[in-house]
PDB file of C-alpha atoms in Angstrom:
ATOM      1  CA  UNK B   1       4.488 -69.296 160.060  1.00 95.00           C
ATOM      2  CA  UNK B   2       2.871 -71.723 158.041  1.00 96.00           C
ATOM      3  CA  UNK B   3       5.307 -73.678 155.448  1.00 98.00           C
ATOM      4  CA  UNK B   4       5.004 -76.734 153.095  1.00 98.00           C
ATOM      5  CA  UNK B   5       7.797 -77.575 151.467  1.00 98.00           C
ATOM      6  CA  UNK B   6       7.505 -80.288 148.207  1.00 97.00           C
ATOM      7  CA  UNK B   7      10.855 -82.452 147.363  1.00 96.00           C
ATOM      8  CA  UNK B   8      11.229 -85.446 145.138  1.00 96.00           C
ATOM      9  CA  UNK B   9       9.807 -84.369 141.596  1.00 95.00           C
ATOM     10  CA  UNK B  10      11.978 -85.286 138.687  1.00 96.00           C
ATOM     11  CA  UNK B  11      11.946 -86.916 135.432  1.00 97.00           C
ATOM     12  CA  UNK B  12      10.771 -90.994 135.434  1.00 97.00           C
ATOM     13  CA  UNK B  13       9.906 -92.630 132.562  1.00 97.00           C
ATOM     14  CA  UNK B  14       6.708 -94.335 132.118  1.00 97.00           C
ATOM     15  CA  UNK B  15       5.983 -97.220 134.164  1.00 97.00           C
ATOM     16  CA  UNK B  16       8.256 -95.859 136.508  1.00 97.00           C
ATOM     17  CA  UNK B  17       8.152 -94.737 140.442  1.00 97.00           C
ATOM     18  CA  UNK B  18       8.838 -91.344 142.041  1.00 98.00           C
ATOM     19  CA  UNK B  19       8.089 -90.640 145.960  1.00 98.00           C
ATOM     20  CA  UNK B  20       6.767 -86.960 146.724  1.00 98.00           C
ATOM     21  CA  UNK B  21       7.937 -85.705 150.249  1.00 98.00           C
ATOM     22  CA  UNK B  22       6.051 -82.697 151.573  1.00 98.00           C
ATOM     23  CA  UNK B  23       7.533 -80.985 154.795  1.00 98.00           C
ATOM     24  CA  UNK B  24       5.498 -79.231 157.464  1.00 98.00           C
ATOM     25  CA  UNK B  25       6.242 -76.441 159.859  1.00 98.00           C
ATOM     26  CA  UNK B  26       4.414 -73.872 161.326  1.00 97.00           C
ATOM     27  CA  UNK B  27       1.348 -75.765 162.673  1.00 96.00           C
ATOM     28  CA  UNK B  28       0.495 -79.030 164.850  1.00 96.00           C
ATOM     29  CA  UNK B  29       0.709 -81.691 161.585  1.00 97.00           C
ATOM     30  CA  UNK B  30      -0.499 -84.513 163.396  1.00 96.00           C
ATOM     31  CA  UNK B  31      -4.260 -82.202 163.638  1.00 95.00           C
ATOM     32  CA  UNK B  32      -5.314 -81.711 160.238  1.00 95.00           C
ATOM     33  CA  UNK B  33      -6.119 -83.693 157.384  1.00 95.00           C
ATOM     34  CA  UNK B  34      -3.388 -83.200 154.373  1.00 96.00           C
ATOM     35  CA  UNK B  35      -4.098 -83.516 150.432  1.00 97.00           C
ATOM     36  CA  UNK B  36      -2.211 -83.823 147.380  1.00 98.00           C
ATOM     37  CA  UNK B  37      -3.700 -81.721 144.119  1.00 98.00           C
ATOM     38  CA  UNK B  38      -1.599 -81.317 140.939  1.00 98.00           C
ATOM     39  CA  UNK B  39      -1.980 -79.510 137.565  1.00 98.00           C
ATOM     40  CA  UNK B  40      -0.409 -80.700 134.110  1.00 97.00           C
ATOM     41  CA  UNK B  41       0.994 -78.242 132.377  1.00 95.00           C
ATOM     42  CA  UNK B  42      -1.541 -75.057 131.089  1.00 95.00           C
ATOM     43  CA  UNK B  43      -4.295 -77.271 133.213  1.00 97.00           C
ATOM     44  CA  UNK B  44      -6.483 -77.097 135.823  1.00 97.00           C
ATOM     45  CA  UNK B  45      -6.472 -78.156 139.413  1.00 97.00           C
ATOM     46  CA  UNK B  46      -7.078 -81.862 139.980  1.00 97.00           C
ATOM     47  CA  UNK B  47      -8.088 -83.366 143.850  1.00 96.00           C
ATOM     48  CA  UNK B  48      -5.577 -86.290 144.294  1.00 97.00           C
ATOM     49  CA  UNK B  49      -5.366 -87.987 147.364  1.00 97.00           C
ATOM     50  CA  UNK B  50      -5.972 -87.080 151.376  1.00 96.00           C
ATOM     51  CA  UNK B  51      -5.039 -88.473 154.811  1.00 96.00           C
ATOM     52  CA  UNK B  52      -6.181 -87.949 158.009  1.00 95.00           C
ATOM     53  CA  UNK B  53      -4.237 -86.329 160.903  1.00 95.00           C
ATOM     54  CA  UNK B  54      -3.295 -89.737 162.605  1.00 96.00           C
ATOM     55  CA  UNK B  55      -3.147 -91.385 159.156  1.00 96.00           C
ATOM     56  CA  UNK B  56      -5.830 -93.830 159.492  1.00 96.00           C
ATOM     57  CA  UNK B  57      -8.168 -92.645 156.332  1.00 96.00           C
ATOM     58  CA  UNK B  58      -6.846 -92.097 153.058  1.00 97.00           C
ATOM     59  CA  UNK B  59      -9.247 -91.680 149.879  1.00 96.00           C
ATOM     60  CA  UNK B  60      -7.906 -91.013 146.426  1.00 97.00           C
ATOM     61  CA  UNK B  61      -9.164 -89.660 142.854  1.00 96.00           C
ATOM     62  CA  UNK B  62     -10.282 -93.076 140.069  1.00 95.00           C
ATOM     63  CA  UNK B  63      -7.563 -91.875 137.939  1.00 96.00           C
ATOM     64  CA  UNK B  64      -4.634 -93.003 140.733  1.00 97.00           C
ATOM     65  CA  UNK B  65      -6.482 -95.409 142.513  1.00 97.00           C
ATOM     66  CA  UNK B  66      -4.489 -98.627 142.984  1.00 97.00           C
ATOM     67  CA  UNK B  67      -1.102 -96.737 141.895  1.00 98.00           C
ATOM     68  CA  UNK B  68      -0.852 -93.931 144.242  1.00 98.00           C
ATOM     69  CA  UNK B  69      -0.249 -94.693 148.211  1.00 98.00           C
ATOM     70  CA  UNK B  70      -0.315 -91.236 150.407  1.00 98.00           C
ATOM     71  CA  UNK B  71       1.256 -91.935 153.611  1.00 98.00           C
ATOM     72  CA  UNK B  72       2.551 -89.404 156.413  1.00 98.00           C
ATOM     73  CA  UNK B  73       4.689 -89.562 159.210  1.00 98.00           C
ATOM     74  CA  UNK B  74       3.533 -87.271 161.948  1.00 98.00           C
ATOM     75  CA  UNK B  75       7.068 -87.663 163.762  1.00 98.00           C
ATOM     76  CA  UNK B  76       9.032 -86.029 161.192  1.00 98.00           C
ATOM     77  CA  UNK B  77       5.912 -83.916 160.314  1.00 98.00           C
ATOM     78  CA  UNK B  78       6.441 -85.248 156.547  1.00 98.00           C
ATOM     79  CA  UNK B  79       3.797 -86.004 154.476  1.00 98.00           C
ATOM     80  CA  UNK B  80       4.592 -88.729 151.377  1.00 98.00           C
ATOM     81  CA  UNK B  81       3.069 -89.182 147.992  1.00 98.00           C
ATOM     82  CA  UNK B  82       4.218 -92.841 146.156  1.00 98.00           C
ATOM     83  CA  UNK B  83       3.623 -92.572 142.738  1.00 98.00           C
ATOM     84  CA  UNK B  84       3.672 -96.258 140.469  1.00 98.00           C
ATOM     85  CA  UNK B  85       2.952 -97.226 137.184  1.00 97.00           C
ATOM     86  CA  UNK B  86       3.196 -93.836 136.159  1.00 98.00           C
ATOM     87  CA  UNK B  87       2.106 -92.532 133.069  1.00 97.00           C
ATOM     88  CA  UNK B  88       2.154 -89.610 130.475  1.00 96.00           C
ATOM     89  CA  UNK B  89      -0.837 -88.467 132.146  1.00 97.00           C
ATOM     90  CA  UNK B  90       0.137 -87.889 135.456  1.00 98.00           C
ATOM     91  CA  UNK B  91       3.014 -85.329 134.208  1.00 98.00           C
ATOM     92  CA  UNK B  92       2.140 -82.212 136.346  1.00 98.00           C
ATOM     93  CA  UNK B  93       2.968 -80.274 139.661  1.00 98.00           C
ATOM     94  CA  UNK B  94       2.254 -81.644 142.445  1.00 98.00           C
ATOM     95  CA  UNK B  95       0.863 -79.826 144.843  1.00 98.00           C
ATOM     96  CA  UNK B  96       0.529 -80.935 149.073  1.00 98.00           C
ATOM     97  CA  UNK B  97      -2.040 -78.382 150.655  1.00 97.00           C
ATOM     98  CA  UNK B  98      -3.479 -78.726 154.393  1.00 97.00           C
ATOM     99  CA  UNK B  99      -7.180 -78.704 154.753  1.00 90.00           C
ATOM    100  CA  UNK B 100      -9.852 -80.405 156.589  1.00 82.00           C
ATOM    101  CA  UNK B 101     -11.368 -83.565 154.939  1.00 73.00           C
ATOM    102  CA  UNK B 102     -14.345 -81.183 153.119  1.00 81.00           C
ATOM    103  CA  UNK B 103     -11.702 -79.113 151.694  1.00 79.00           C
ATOM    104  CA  UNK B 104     -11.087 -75.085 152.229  1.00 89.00           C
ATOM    105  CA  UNK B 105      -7.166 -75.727 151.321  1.00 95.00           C
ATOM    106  CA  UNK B 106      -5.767 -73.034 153.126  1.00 95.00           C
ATOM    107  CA  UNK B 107      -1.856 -73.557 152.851  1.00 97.00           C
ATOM    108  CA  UNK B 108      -0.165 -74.798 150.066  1.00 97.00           C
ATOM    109  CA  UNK B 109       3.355 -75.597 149.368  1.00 98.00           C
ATOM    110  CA  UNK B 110       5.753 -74.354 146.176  1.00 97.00           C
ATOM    111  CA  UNK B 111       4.924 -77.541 144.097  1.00 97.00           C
ATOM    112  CA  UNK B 112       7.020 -80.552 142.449  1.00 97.00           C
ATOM    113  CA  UNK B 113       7.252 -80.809 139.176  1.00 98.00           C
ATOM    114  CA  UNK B 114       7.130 -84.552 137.752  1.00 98.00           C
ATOM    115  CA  UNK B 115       7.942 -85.456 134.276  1.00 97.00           C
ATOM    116  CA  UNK B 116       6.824 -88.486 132.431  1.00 97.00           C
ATOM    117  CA  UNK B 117       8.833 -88.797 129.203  1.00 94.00           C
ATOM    118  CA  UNK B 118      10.882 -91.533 127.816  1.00 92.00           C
TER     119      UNK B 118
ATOM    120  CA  UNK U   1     -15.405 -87.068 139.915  1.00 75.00           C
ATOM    121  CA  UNK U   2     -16.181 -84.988 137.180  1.00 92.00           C
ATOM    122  CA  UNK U   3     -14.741 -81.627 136.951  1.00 96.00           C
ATOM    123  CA  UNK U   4     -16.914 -78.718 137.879  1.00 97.00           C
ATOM    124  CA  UNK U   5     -18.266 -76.778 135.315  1.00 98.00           C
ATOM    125  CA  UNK U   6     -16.690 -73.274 135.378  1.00 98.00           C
ATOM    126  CA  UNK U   7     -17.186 -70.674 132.542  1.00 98.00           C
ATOM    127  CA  UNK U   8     -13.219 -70.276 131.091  1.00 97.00           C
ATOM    128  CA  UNK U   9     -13.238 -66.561 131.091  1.00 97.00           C
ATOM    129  CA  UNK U  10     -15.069 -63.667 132.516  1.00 97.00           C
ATOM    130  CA  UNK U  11     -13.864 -60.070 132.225  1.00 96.00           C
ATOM    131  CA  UNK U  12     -14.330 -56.299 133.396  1.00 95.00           C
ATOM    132  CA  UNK U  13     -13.082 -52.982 133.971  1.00 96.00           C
ATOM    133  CA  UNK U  14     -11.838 -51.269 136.898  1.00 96.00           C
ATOM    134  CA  UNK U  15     -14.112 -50.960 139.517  1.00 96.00           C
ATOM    135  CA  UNK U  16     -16.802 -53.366 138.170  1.00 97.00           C
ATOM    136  CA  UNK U  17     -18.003 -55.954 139.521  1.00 97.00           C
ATOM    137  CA  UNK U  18     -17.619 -59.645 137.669  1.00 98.00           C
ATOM    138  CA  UNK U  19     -19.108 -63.190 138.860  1.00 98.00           C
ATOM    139  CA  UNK U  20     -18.209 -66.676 138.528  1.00 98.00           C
ATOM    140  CA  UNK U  21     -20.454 -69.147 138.301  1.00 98.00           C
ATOM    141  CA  UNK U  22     -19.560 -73.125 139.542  1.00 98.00           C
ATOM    142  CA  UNK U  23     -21.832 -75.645 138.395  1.00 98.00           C
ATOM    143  CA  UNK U  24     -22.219 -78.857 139.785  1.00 97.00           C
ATOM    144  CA  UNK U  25     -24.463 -81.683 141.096  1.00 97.00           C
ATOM    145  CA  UNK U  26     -26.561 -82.858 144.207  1.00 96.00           C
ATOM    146  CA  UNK U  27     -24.044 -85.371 144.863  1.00 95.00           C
ATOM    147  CA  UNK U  28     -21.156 -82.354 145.505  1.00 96.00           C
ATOM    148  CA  UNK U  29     -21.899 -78.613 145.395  1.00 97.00           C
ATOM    149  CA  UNK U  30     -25.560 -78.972 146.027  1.00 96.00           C
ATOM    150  CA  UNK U  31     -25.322 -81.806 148.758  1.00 95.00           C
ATOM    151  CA  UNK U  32     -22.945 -79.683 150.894  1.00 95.00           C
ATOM    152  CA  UNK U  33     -21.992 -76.351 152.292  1.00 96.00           C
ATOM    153  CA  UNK U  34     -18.346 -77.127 151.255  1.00 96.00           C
ATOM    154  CA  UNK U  35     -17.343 -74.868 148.229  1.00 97.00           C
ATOM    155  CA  UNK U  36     -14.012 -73.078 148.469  1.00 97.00           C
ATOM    156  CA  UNK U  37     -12.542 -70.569 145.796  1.00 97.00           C
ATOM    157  CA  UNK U  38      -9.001 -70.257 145.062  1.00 98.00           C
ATOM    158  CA  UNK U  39      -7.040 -67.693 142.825  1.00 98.00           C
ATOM    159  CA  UNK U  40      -3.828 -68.535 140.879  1.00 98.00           C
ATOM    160  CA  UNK U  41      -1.851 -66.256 139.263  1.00 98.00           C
ATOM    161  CA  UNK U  42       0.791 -67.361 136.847  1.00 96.00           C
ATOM    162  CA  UNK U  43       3.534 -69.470 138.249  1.00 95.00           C
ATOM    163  CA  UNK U  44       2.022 -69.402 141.774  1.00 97.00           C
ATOM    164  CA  UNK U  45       0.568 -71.609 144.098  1.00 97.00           C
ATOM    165  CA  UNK U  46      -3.286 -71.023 144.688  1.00 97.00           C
ATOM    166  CA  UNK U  47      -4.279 -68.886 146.958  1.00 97.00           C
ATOM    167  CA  UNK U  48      -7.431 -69.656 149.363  1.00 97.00           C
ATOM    168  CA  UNK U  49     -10.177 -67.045 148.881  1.00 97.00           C
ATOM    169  CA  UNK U  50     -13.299 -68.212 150.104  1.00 97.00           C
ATOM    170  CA  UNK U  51     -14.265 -71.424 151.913  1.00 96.00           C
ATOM    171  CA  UNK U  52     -17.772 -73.103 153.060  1.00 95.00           C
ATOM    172  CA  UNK U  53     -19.028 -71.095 150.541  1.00 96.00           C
ATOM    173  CA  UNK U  54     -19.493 -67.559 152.122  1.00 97.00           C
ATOM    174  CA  UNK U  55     -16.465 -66.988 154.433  1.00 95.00           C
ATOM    175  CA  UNK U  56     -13.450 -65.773 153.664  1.00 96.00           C
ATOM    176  CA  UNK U  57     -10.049 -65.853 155.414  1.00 94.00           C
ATOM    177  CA  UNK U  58      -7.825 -63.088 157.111  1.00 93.00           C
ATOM    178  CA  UNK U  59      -6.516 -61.083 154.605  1.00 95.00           C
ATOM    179  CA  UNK U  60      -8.632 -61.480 151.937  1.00 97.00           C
ATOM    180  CA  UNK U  61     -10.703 -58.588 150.902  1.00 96.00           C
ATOM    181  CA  UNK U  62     -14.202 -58.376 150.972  1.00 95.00           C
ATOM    182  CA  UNK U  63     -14.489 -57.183 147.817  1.00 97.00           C
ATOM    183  CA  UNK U  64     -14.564 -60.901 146.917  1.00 98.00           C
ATOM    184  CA  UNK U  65     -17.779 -63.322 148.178  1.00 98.00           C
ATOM    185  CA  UNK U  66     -19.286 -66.115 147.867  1.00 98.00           C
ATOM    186  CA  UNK U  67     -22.509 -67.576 147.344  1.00 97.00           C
ATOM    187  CA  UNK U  68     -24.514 -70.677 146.402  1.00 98.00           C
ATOM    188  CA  UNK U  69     -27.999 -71.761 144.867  1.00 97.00           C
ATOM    189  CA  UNK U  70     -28.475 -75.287 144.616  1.00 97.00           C
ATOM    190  CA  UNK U  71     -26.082 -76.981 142.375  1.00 97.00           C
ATOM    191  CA  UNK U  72     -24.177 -74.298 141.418  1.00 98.00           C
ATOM    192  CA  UNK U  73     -21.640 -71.786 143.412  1.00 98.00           C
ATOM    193  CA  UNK U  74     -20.642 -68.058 142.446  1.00 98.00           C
ATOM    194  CA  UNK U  75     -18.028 -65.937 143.370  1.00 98.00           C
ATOM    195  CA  UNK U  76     -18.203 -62.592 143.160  1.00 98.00           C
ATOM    196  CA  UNK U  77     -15.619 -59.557 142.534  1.00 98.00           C
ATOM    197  CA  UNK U  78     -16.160 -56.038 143.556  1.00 97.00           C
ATOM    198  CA  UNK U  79     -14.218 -52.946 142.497  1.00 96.00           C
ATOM    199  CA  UNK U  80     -12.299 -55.198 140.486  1.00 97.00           C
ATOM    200  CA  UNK U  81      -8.748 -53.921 140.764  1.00 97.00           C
ATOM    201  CA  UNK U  82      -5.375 -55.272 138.199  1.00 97.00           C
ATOM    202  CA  UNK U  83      -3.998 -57.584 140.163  1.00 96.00           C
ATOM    203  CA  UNK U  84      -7.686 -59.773 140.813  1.00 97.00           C
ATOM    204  CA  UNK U  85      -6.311 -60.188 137.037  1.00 97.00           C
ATOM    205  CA  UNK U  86      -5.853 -64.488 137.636  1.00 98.00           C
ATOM    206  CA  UNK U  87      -7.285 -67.689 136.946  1.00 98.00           C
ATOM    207  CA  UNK U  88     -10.071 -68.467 139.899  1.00 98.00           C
ATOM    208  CA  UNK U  89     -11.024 -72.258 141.177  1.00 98.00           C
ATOM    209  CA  UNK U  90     -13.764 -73.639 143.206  1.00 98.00           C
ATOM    210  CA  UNK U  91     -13.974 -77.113 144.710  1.00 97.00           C
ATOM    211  CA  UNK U  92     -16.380 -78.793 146.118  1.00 96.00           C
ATOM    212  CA  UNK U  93     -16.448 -81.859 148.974  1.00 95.00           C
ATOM    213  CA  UNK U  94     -18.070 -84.837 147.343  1.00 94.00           C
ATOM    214  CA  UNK U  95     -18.875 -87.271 150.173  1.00 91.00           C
ATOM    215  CA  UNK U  96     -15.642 -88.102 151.039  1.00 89.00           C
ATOM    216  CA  UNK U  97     -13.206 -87.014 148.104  1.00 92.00           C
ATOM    217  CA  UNK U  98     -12.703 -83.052 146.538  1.00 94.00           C
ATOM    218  CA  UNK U  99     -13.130 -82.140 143.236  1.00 96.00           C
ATOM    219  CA  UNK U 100     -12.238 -79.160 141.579  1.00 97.00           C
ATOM    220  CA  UNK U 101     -13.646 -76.398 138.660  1.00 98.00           C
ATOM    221  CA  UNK U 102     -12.352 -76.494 135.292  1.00 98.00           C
ATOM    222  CA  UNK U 103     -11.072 -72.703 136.249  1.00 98.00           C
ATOM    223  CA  UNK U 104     -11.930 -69.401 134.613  1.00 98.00           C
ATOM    224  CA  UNK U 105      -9.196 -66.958 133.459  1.00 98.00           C
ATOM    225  CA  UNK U 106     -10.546 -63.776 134.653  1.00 98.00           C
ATOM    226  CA  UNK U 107      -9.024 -60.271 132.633  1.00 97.00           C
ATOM    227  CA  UNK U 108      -9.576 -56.777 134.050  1.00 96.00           C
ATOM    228  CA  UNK U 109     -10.075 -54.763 130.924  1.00 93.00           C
TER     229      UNK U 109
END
């Protein structure tokens, strides 16, 4: 069976860090692509970030570009999300879901909530 | 990466049928066969419904499809029952990142 797991949500306050862990089972991890999507409170669904199997592409959305770093490691079948700089704006769940790079995000895991609030 | 234009609600009754349109642009839902749906109900995770625009996965019923005409995607519920009572996504690839519908709350009457 198919899991994803999310850890690491929390309250920061702004300008602060958080790291996002999302663990795997069920599947070969190193073979797909992996993507982070999150939703602010009474939102919608926002594309975040991706990563290839072996880790060697990563893309992200404008609105975290230069302060979010997705990373994975394929030996603990863990997938990461670093979050800096972070702002009121990026208070939502957080959401790790395994697709291939064009999308069709057919597992998802329980989501991490992450508060931004002084 | 501008949202997806979806209309935020669509309704019907038992048994009818409802459709959900997706609006976007050559450079994402027209300039691939990449549009997924995904239904949400409250406190959930979404749930995969249709993907590369027509198929859908095991399990899902095929009272729900999906279809595309240039820029813009529908889905489609048949013999709508309560519990397709959700809010419904689509996403699109867009050359190398994913961008997602503003969502549409659908209510079964």
């Amino acid at each position: 069976e198919v899991q994803l797991v999310e850890s690491g949500g929390g309250l920061v306050q702004p300008g602060g860090s958080l790291r996002l862990s999302c663990a795997a089972s069920g599947f070969t991890f190193s073979s797909y692509w992996m993507h982070w999507v999150r939703q602010a409170p009474g939102k919608g669904l926002v594309w975040v970030s991706h990563i290839k199997g072996d880790g060697s592409r990563t893309n992200y959305a404008d609105s975290v570009k230069g302060r979010f770093t997705i990373s994975r490691d394929n030996a603990k079948n863990t997938l990461y999300l670093q979050m800096n700089s972070l702002r009121a704006e990026d208070m939502a769940v957080y959401y790790c879901a395994r697709a291939e790079v064009a999308g069709g995000f057919d597992y998802w895991g329980q989501g991490s909530l992450v508060t931004v609030s002084s | 990466q501008s949202a997806l234009t979806q209309p935020p609600s669509a309704s019907g009754s038992p048994g009818q049928s409802v459709t959900i349109s997706c609006t976007g642009t050559s450079s994402d839902v027209g300039g691939y066969n990449y549009v997924s749906w995904y239904q949400q109900h409250p406190g959930k995770a979404p749930k995969l419904m249709i993907y590369e625009v027509t198929k859908r996965p095991s399990g899902v019923p095929d009272r729900f499809s999906g279809s595309k005409s240039g820029n813009t995607a529908s889905l489609t519920v048949s013999g709508l029952q309560a519990e397709d009572e959700a809010d419904y996504y689509c996403s699109s690839y867009a050359g190398g990142t994913n961008v997602f519908g503003t969502g549409t709350k659908v209510t079964v009457l």
